[in-house]
Short mmCIF file of C-alpha atoms in Angstrom, two decimals:
data_model
loop_
_atom_site.label_atom_id
_atom_site.label_comp_id
_atom_site.label_asym_id
_atom_site.label_seq_id
_atom_site.Cartn_x
_atom_site.Cartn_y
_atom_site.Cartn_z
CA UNK A 1 6.53 18.51 11.31
CA UNK A 2 6.06 16.83 7.96
CA UNK A 3 5.34 17.86 4.36
CA UNK A 4 3.07 15.36 2.60
CA UNK A 5 2.31 15.43 -1.11
CA UNK A 6 -0.66 13.55 -2.59
CA UNK A 7 -0.41 12.78 -6.30
CA UNK A 8 -3.92 12.13 -7.54
CA UNK A 9 -5.50 14.29 -4.85
CA UNK A 10 -8.74 15.05 -6.70
CA UNK A 11 -9.78 11.45 -7.32
CA UNK A 12 -12.14 9.14 -5.48
CA UNK A 13 -9.37 7.98 -3.13
CA UNK A 14 -7.34 11.18 -3.21
CA UNK A 15 -10.02 13.52 -1.82
CA UNK A 16 -10.95 11.59 1.36
CA UNK A 17 -7.29 10.65 1.85
CA UNK A 18 -6.31 14.32 1.64
CA UNK A 19 -9.02 15.19 4.14
CA UNK A 20 -7.66 12.67 6.64
CA UNK A 21 -4.12 13.99 6.14
CA UNK A 22 -5.33 17.56 6.68
CA UNK A 23 -6.72 16.49 10.05
CA UNK A 24 -3.38 15.05 11.20
CA UNK A 25 -1.75 17.59 13.56
CA UNK A 26 1.73 16.30 12.65
CA UNK A 27 1.33 17.39 9.01
CA UNK A 28 2.61 20.93 8.59
CA UNK A 29 2.25 21.19 4.83
CA UNK A 30 -0.12 19.34 2.51
CA UNK A 31 0.65 19.58 -1.19
CA UNK A 32 -2.10 18.38 -3.54
CA UNK A 33 -1.32 17.51 -7.16
CA UNK A 34 -3.69 16.33 -9.86
CA UNK A 35 -4.22 16.96 -13.55
CA UNK A 36 -7.69 18.38 -12.82
CA UNK A 37 -9.48 19.98 -9.84
CA UNK A 38 -6.47 20.02 -7.50
CA UNK A 39 -6.88 23.73 -6.85
CA UNK A 40 -10.52 23.30 -5.90
CA UNK A 41 -9.81 20.44 -3.50
CA UNK A 42 -7.00 22.46 -1.92
CA UNK A 43 -9.20 25.53 -1.49
CA UNK A 44 -11.92 23.42 0.11
CA UNK A 45 -9.57 21.71 2.56
CA UNK A 46 -7.78 24.95 3.40
CA UNK A 47 -10.91 26.14 5.25
CA UNK A 48 -10.54 23.37 7.84
CA UNK A 49 -9.12 24.63 11.13
CA UNK A 50 -6.14 22.30 11.47
CA UNK A 51 -2.45 23.30 11.25
CA UNK A 52 -1.50 21.94 7.82
CA UNK A 53 -1.04 24.55 5.10
CA UNK A 54 -2.73 23.28 1.94
CA UNK A 55 -1.63 24.16 -1.59
CA UNK A 56 -3.01 22.88 -4.88
CA UNK A 57 -0.92 22.18 -7.96
CA UNK A 58 -2.55 21.67 -11.34
CA UNK A 59 -0.60 21.56 -14.63
CA UNK A 60 -1.52 24.12 -17.26
CA UNK A 61 -1.27 21.57 -20.09
CA UNK A 62 -0.25 18.00 -20.86
CA UNK A 63 3.23 19.27 -21.65
CA UNK A 64 3.60 21.03 -18.27
CA UNK A 65 6.23 19.09 -16.29
CA UNK A 66 7.17 21.91 -13.93
CA UNK A 67 4.04 22.00 -11.77
CA UNK A 68 4.50 18.52 -10.33
CA UNK A 69 8.10 19.38 -9.50
CA UNK A 70 6.90 22.40 -7.53
CA UNK A 71 4.37 20.25 -5.71
CA UNK A 72 6.98 17.66 -4.74
CA UNK A 73 9.96 19.75 -3.69
CA UNK A 74 10.98 19.25 -0.02
CA UNK A 75 8.36 16.52 0.51
CA UNK A 76 9.01 14.08 3.34
CA UNK A 77 6.26 11.71 2.22
CA UNK A 78 4.56 11.24 -1.15
CA UNK A 79 1.33 9.24 -1.38
CA UNK A 80 0.21 8.13 -4.84
CA UNK A 81 -3.45 7.15 -5.37
CA UNK A 82 -3.30 8.45 -8.98
CA UNK A 83 -4.66 6.36 -11.82
CA UNK A 84 -7.93 4.85 -12.94
CA UNK A 85 -9.97 2.47 -10.76
CA UNK A 86 -10.81 -1.07 -11.80
CA UNK A 87 -14.20 -1.32 -13.55
CA UNK A 88 -16.46 -4.32 -14.25
CA UNK A 89 -14.92 -6.58 -16.84
CA UNK A 90 -11.54 -4.88 -16.56
CA UNK A 91 -8.67 -7.27 -16.00
CA UNK A 92 -5.57 -6.49 -13.99
CA UNK A 93 -3.73 -6.38 -17.32
CA UNK A 94 -6.10 -3.68 -18.60
CA UNK A 95 -5.55 -1.72 -15.42
CA UNK A 96 -1.80 -2.13 -15.74
CA UNK A 97 -1.68 -0.75 -19.27
CA UNK A 98 -3.34 2.49 -18.15
CA UNK A 99 -1.72 3.03 -14.76
CA UNK A 100 1.84 1.92 -15.51
CA UNK A 101 2.72 5.09 -17.43
CA UNK A 102 1.16 7.27 -14.74
CA UNK A 103 3.26 5.68 -12.00
CA UNK A 104 6.43 5.75 -14.11
CA UNK A 105 6.09 9.48 -14.74
CA UNK A 106 5.12 10.46 -11.19
CA UNK A 107 7.92 8.42 -9.62
CA UNK A 108 10.35 9.87 -12.14
CA UNK A 109 9.37 13.33 -10.91
CA UNK A 110 9.79 12.24 -7.30
CA UNK A 111 13.27 10.92 -8.06
CA UNK A 112 14.25 14.33 -9.40
CA UNK A 113 12.40 16.66 -7.00
CA UNK A 114 12.50 14.87 -3.62
CA UNK A 115 14.62 11.71 -3.85
CA UNK A 116 14.77 11.30 -0.08
CA UNK A 117 10.99 11.17 0.41
CA UNK A 118 9.17 8.06 1.56
CA UNK A 119 6.90 6.87 -1.26
CA UNK A 120 3.55 5.15 -0.69
CA UNK A 121 2.03 3.59 -3.80
CA UNK A 122 -1.71 2.93 -3.73
CA UNK A 123 -2.28 2.85 -7.50
CA UNK A 124 -3.24 -0.61 -8.72
CA UNK A 125 -2.07 -3.12 -9.68
CA UNK A 126 0.30 -2.68 -6.71
CA UNK A 127 1.99 -6.02 -7.46
CA UNK A 128 3.32 -4.39 -10.66
CA UNK A 129 3.36 -0.65 -9.92
CA UNK A 130 5.81 -0.98 -7.02
CA UNK A 131 8.35 -2.85 -9.21
CA UNK A 132 7.86 -0.08 -11.80
CA UNK A 133 8.70 2.52 -9.16
CA UNK A 134 11.76 0.58 -8.06
CA UNK A 135 13.11 0.33 -11.61
CA UNK A 136 12.51 4.03 -12.27
CA UNK A 137 14.37 5.03 -9.11
CA UNK A 138 17.21 2.64 -9.96
CA UNK A 139 17.53 4.26 -13.40
CA UNK A 140 17.76 7.67 -11.76
CA UNK A 141 20.34 6.41 -9.26
CA UNK A 142 18.26 7.38 -6.21
CA UNK A 143 16.61 4.10 -5.19
CA UNK A 144 16.29 3.64 -1.43
CA UNK A 145 14.31 0.40 -0.99
CA UNK A 146 13.74 1.20 2.68
CA UNK A 147 11.55 4.12 1.62
CA UNK A 148 9.41 2.48 -1.09
CA UNK A 149 6.11 1.04 0.11
CA UNK A 150 3.24 -0.65 -1.67
CA UNK A 151 0.12 0.06 0.39
CA UNK A 152 -1.63 -3.25 1.11
CA UNK A 153 -3.32 -2.05 4.29
CA UNK A 154 -6.82 -2.41 2.87
CA UNK A 155 -6.32 -6.18 2.98
CA UNK A 156 -5.58 -5.94 6.70
CA UNK A 157 -8.55 -3.63 7.27
CA UNK A 158 -10.85 -6.09 5.51
CA UNK A 159 -9.38 -9.06 7.38
CA UNK A 160 -9.94 -7.37 10.73
CA UNK A 161 -13.50 -6.41 9.79
CA UNK A 162 -14.56 -9.73 8.29
CA UNK A 163 -12.91 -11.92 10.92
CA UNK A 164 -14.35 -9.76 13.69
CA UNK A 165 -17.83 -10.44 12.34
CA UNK A 166 -17.19 -14.20 12.37
CA UNK A 167 -15.60 -14.57 15.82
CA UNK A 168 -17.67 -11.86 17.52
CA UNK A 169 -14.78 -9.48 18.16
CA UNK A 170 -14.61 -5.76 17.43
CA UNK A 171 -12.36 -5.10 14.42
CA UNK A 172 -10.31 -2.61 16.44
CA UNK A 173 -9.38 -5.36 18.92
CA UNK A 174 -7.91 -7.41 16.06
CA UNK A 175 -5.56 -4.66 14.86
CA UNK A 176 -2.07 -5.89 15.66
CA UNK A 177 -3.33 -9.43 16.37
CA UNK A 178 -3.60 -10.78 12.82
CA UNK A 179 -1.64 -10.07 9.64
CA UNK A 180 -1.94 -10.15 5.86
CA UNK A 181 1.08 -10.93 3.71
CA UNK A 182 1.83 -11.67 0.04
CA UNK A 183 0.61 -9.31 -2.67
CA UNK A 184 -2.38 -7.08 -3.23
CA UNK A 185 -4.71 -8.84 -5.64
CA UNK A 186 -6.87 -11.95 -5.51
CA UNK A 187 -5.11 -15.09 -4.40
CA UNK A 188 -1.79 -13.31 -3.88
CA UNK A 189 -3.34 -12.01 -0.64
CA UNK A 190 -2.67 -14.29 2.35
CA UNK A 191 -4.44 -13.60 5.68
CA UNK A 192 -2.65 -15.01 8.75
CA UNK A 193 -4.97 -15.42 11.72
CA UNK A 194 -3.13 -17.80 14.06
CA UNK A 195 -0.46 -15.44 15.39
CA UNK A 196 -2.01 -15.03 18.83
CA UNK A 197 -3.42 -17.85 20.92
CA UNK A 198 -6.67 -16.08 21.81
CA UNK A 199 -7.58 -15.33 18.19
CA UNK A 200 -6.39 -18.74 16.95
CA UNK A 201 -8.65 -20.45 19.48
CA UNK A 202 -11.70 -18.60 18.18
CA UNK A 203 -10.71 -19.24 14.56
CA UNK A 204 -10.50 -22.96 15.35
CA UNK A 205 -14.21 -22.81 16.20
CA UNK A 206 -15.10 -21.80 12.64
CA UNK A 207 -16.25 -24.40 10.16
CA UNK A 208 -14.04 -25.10 7.13
CA UNK A 209 -16.56 -23.39 4.89
CA UNK A 210 -16.63 -20.31 7.14
CA UNK A 211 -12.84 -20.11 7.13
CA UNK A 212 -12.62 -20.57 3.36
CA UNK A 213 -15.30 -17.94 2.83
CA UNK A 214 -13.35 -15.54 5.04
CA UNK A 215 -10.17 -16.08 3.00
CA UNK A 216 -12.04 -15.59 -0.27
CA UNK A 217 -13.76 -12.45 1.00
CA UNK A 218 -10.47 -10.85 2.04
CA UNK A 219 -8.87 -11.77 -1.29
CA UNK A 220 -11.76 -10.61 -3.46
CA UNK A 221 -13.40 -7.97 -1.26
CA UNK A 222 -12.88 -5.37 -3.95
CA UNK A 223 -15.33 -7.21 -6.19
CA UNK A 224 -18.04 -6.74 -3.55
CA UNK A 225 -17.65 -2.98 -3.77
CA UNK A 226 -17.54 -2.86 -7.58
CA UNK A 227 -20.72 -4.93 -7.72
CA UNK A 228 -22.49 -2.86 -5.04
CA UNK A 229 -21.67 0.33 -6.92
CA UNK A 230 -23.17 -1.16 -10.08
CA UNK A 231 -19.94 -0.69 -11.97
CA UNK A 232 -19.81 3.02 -11.22
CA UNK A 233 -16.73 2.77 -9.02
CA UNK A 234 -14.50 0.66 -6.84
CA UNK A 235 -13.25 0.84 -3.25
CA UNK A 236 -12.44 4.50 -2.63
CA UNK A 237 -13.48 5.40 0.91
CA UNK A 238 -12.17 2.21 2.52
CA UNK A 239 -8.97 2.53 0.47
CA UNK A 240 -8.55 6.13 1.55
CA UNK A 241 -8.89 5.07 5.19
CA UNK A 242 -6.43 2.21 4.71
CA UNK A 243 -3.97 4.44 2.86
CA UNK A 244 -4.18 6.99 5.62
CA UNK A 245 -3.63 4.33 8.26
CA UNK A 246 -0.29 3.43 6.72
CA UNK A 247 0.59 7.06 5.97
CA UNK A 248 -0.09 7.90 9.62
CA UNK A 249 2.36 5.17 10.60
CA UNK A 250 5.05 6.70 8.36
CA UNK A 251 4.33 10.23 9.60
CA UNK A 252 4.58 9.07 13.20
CA UNK A 253 7.94 7.43 12.53
CA UNK A 254 9.22 10.61 10.87
CA UNK A 255 8.37 12.41 14.11
CA UNK A 256 10.17 9.86 16.27
CA UNK A 257 7.24 7.73 17.39
CA UNK A 258 7.80 3.99 17.84
CA UNK A 259 5.31 1.16 17.51
CA UNK A 260 4.18 -1.16 20.28
CA UNK A 261 6.39 -4.25 20.42
CA UNK A 262 3.40 -6.33 21.56
CA UNK A 263 1.52 -5.90 18.28
CA UNK A 264 2.06 -7.15 14.74
CA UNK A 265 2.79 -4.05 12.64
CA UNK A 266 0.91 -3.40 9.40
CA UNK A 267 2.36 -5.01 6.31
CA UNK A 268 3.66 -3.36 3.17
CA UNK A 269 4.66 -4.68 -0.25
CA UNK A 270 8.40 -4.05 -0.35
CA UNK A 271 11.61 -4.83 -2.24
CA UNK A 272 13.01 -7.53 0.02
CA UNK A 273 16.53 -7.57 -1.34
CA UNK A 274 17.01 -3.98 -0.21
CA UNK A 275 16.08 -4.36 3.46
CA UNK A 276 17.95 -6.09 6.31
CA UNK A 277 17.50 -9.90 6.18
CA UNK A 278 15.05 -9.58 3.29
CA UNK A 279 17.13 -11.57 0.84
CA UNK A 280 17.39 -14.43 3.33
CA UNK A 281 13.61 -14.47 3.80
CA UNK A 282 13.11 -14.50 0.05
CA UNK A 283 15.53 -17.38 -0.51
CA UNK A 284 14.29 -19.54 2.38
CA UNK A 285 10.53 -19.13 2.12
CA UNK A 286 9.55 -17.20 -1.01
CA UNK A 287 11.24 -18.91 -3.96
CA UNK A 288 13.51 -15.87 -4.41
CA UNK A 289 10.61 -13.46 -4.98
CA UNK A 290 12.03 -9.93 -4.82
CA UNK A 291 8.77 -8.27 -3.77
CA UNK A 292 6.44 -9.42 -1.01
CA UNK A 293 4.20 -7.86 1.63
CA UNK A 294 5.39 -8.43 5.20
CA UNK A 295 4.85 -6.61 8.51
CA UNK A 296 7.29 -3.69 8.60
CA UNK A 297 8.82 -1.81 11.52
CA UNK A 298 9.62 1.82 10.72
CA UNK A 299 12.12 4.36 11.98
CA UNK A 300 12.49 7.90 10.64
CA UNK A 301 10.21 7.21 7.70
CA UNK A 302 11.94 4.09 6.46
CA UNK A 303 12.05 0.35 7.11
CA UNK A 304 14.14 -0.50 10.14
CA UNK A 305 13.19 -4.18 10.14
CA UNK A 306 10.36 -6.55 9.32
CA UNK A 307 8.61 -9.34 11.17
CA UNK A 308 9.40 -12.72 9.60
CA UNK A 309 5.91 -14.22 9.46
CA UNK A 310 7.21 -17.76 9.15
CA UNK A 311 9.17 -17.43 12.39
CA UNK A 312 6.81 -15.26 14.42
CA UNK A 313 3.19 -15.59 13.27
CA UNK A 314 2.48 -19.31 13.64
CA UNK A 315 1.85 -19.88 9.94
CA UNK A 316 -0.21 -23.06 9.52
CA UNK A 317 0.20 -25.64 6.78
CA UNK A 318 -2.98 -24.36 5.15
CA UNK A 319 -1.65 -20.80 5.18
CA UNK A 320 1.68 -22.05 3.74
CA UNK A 321 -0.27 -23.48 0.80
CA UNK A 322 -1.86 -20.07 0.29
CA UNK A 323 1.64 -18.54 0.22
CA UNK A 324 2.70 -20.98 -2.50
CA UNK A 325 -0.35 -20.03 -4.58
CA UNK A 326 0.42 -16.34 -4.02
CA UNK A 327 4.00 -16.73 -5.20
CA UNK A 328 2.80 -18.32 -8.42
CA UNK A 329 0.74 -15.25 -9.24
CA UNK A 330 3.19 -12.64 -8.01
CA UNK A 331 6.16 -13.31 -10.24
CA UNK A 332 4.35 -12.55 -13.49
CA UNK A 333 3.19 -9.23 -12.07
CA UNK A 334 6.67 -8.35 -10.87
CA UNK A 335 8.19 -9.23 -14.23
CA UNK A 336 5.53 -7.20 -16.01
CA UNK A 337 6.41 -4.13 -13.93
CA UNK A 338 10.18 -4.35 -14.31
CA UNK A 339 9.98 -5.07 -18.03
CA UNK A 340 7.74 -2.05 -18.59
CA UNK A 341 10.46 0.35 -17.50
CA UNK A 342 13.10 -1.19 -19.76
CA UNK A 343 13.68 1.24 -22.58
CA UNK A 344 11.49 3.95 -21.05
CA UNK A 345 12.69 7.55 -21.19
CA UNK A 346 12.60 9.36 -17.86
#
C-alpha cells in the first residue's frame, strides 16, 4: 500500500486529482496539503467509501513551515499541482516568476521530510519547474533523478483524443500506440504518430493541412481551454485526469506491477544525465539537453529504463525537424530554472 501526498490539493487541479487518488484501492493514505481549504477538501473526500485514509494539512500562518513537513513524512509519492494557472495574456515568463518560488519551497520540504519519495511535478512551466526541483534536491544532497518526473501526460491525452477524431479511432485504442516527447509547452511538444504500422497508415491518409493542424492543436491545446473559459481558468479537469494517469502508473510500479512490453509507455520530462543511457541519448540526438520528455519504464516507483524514440518509434524527418525546434525552446527554460535556485536559501 502507498502513501500519496498532494501539494496544492484544494486547487482546480488538486481537488479532482485528489478525488481520483482517493478512488485508487492501492492508496492506503492520502495526505492533502494546501495553504487554504485543505481541511475542507479532506473532510469531503473522507466520506467516500474507499480504503484510503484522508488527512488535511493547512498551515496556520505564512510562517508555518511545520505543517507541510507533517503532511509529507513517510510519503511514497508526492504530486505537486500547486501554483497559479496561466491566464489570458500571461506569458510563460510571468507564470514562472510566480510558480518558481512555490516549487522551490515545496521541493525543499520534500527533500527534508521524505527524500526517498517519487516526485511528480505538474506545476507549470514544467520545462523550468523540474530543473528547479533538481537543483533544490542537489543542494540538499538527496537528488535521485530516477524519482523526479515532470508530468507531460496531458500532451499524450490530447494527442490520443485529437488523432482519434481524425483517423476515426477511439482514443483508448491509441494509448500505447503513439507518443509525445520533448517538453511541455507550445512547440517544445513533439507528437510521434508513426510508431506502429496500423496507425502510421491511417496518418498517411491525412492531408498536410490536417496533420499540421493536429500538431498545432496538441502543442497549443491549452489555449483552447483558456479561451473557452473566457479567461476564468485553464485546463484543470483534463490535467487532473492526465496527472492521475501518470500517478497511477507510479503507484502500480510501487506495488510491483509491470507495464505491457507491447505498448509505448507514457512519457515524462526527466533529467537524462541521471538515468541509464540518458546521457548518450542527449549527446547523440538532443544537442546535450539535460532535460527531455521520453517514454519511461518504471520499477518500484522509479525509472528503470526509457524507450529511445529515435531507435524505436519510427521518427520521421518531419518529426525530427519538430524535435530541433523543441530543443531551441527548451534550453532557455532549463537555464531559467537552474539559475533561479542559485543563491536561494533552502
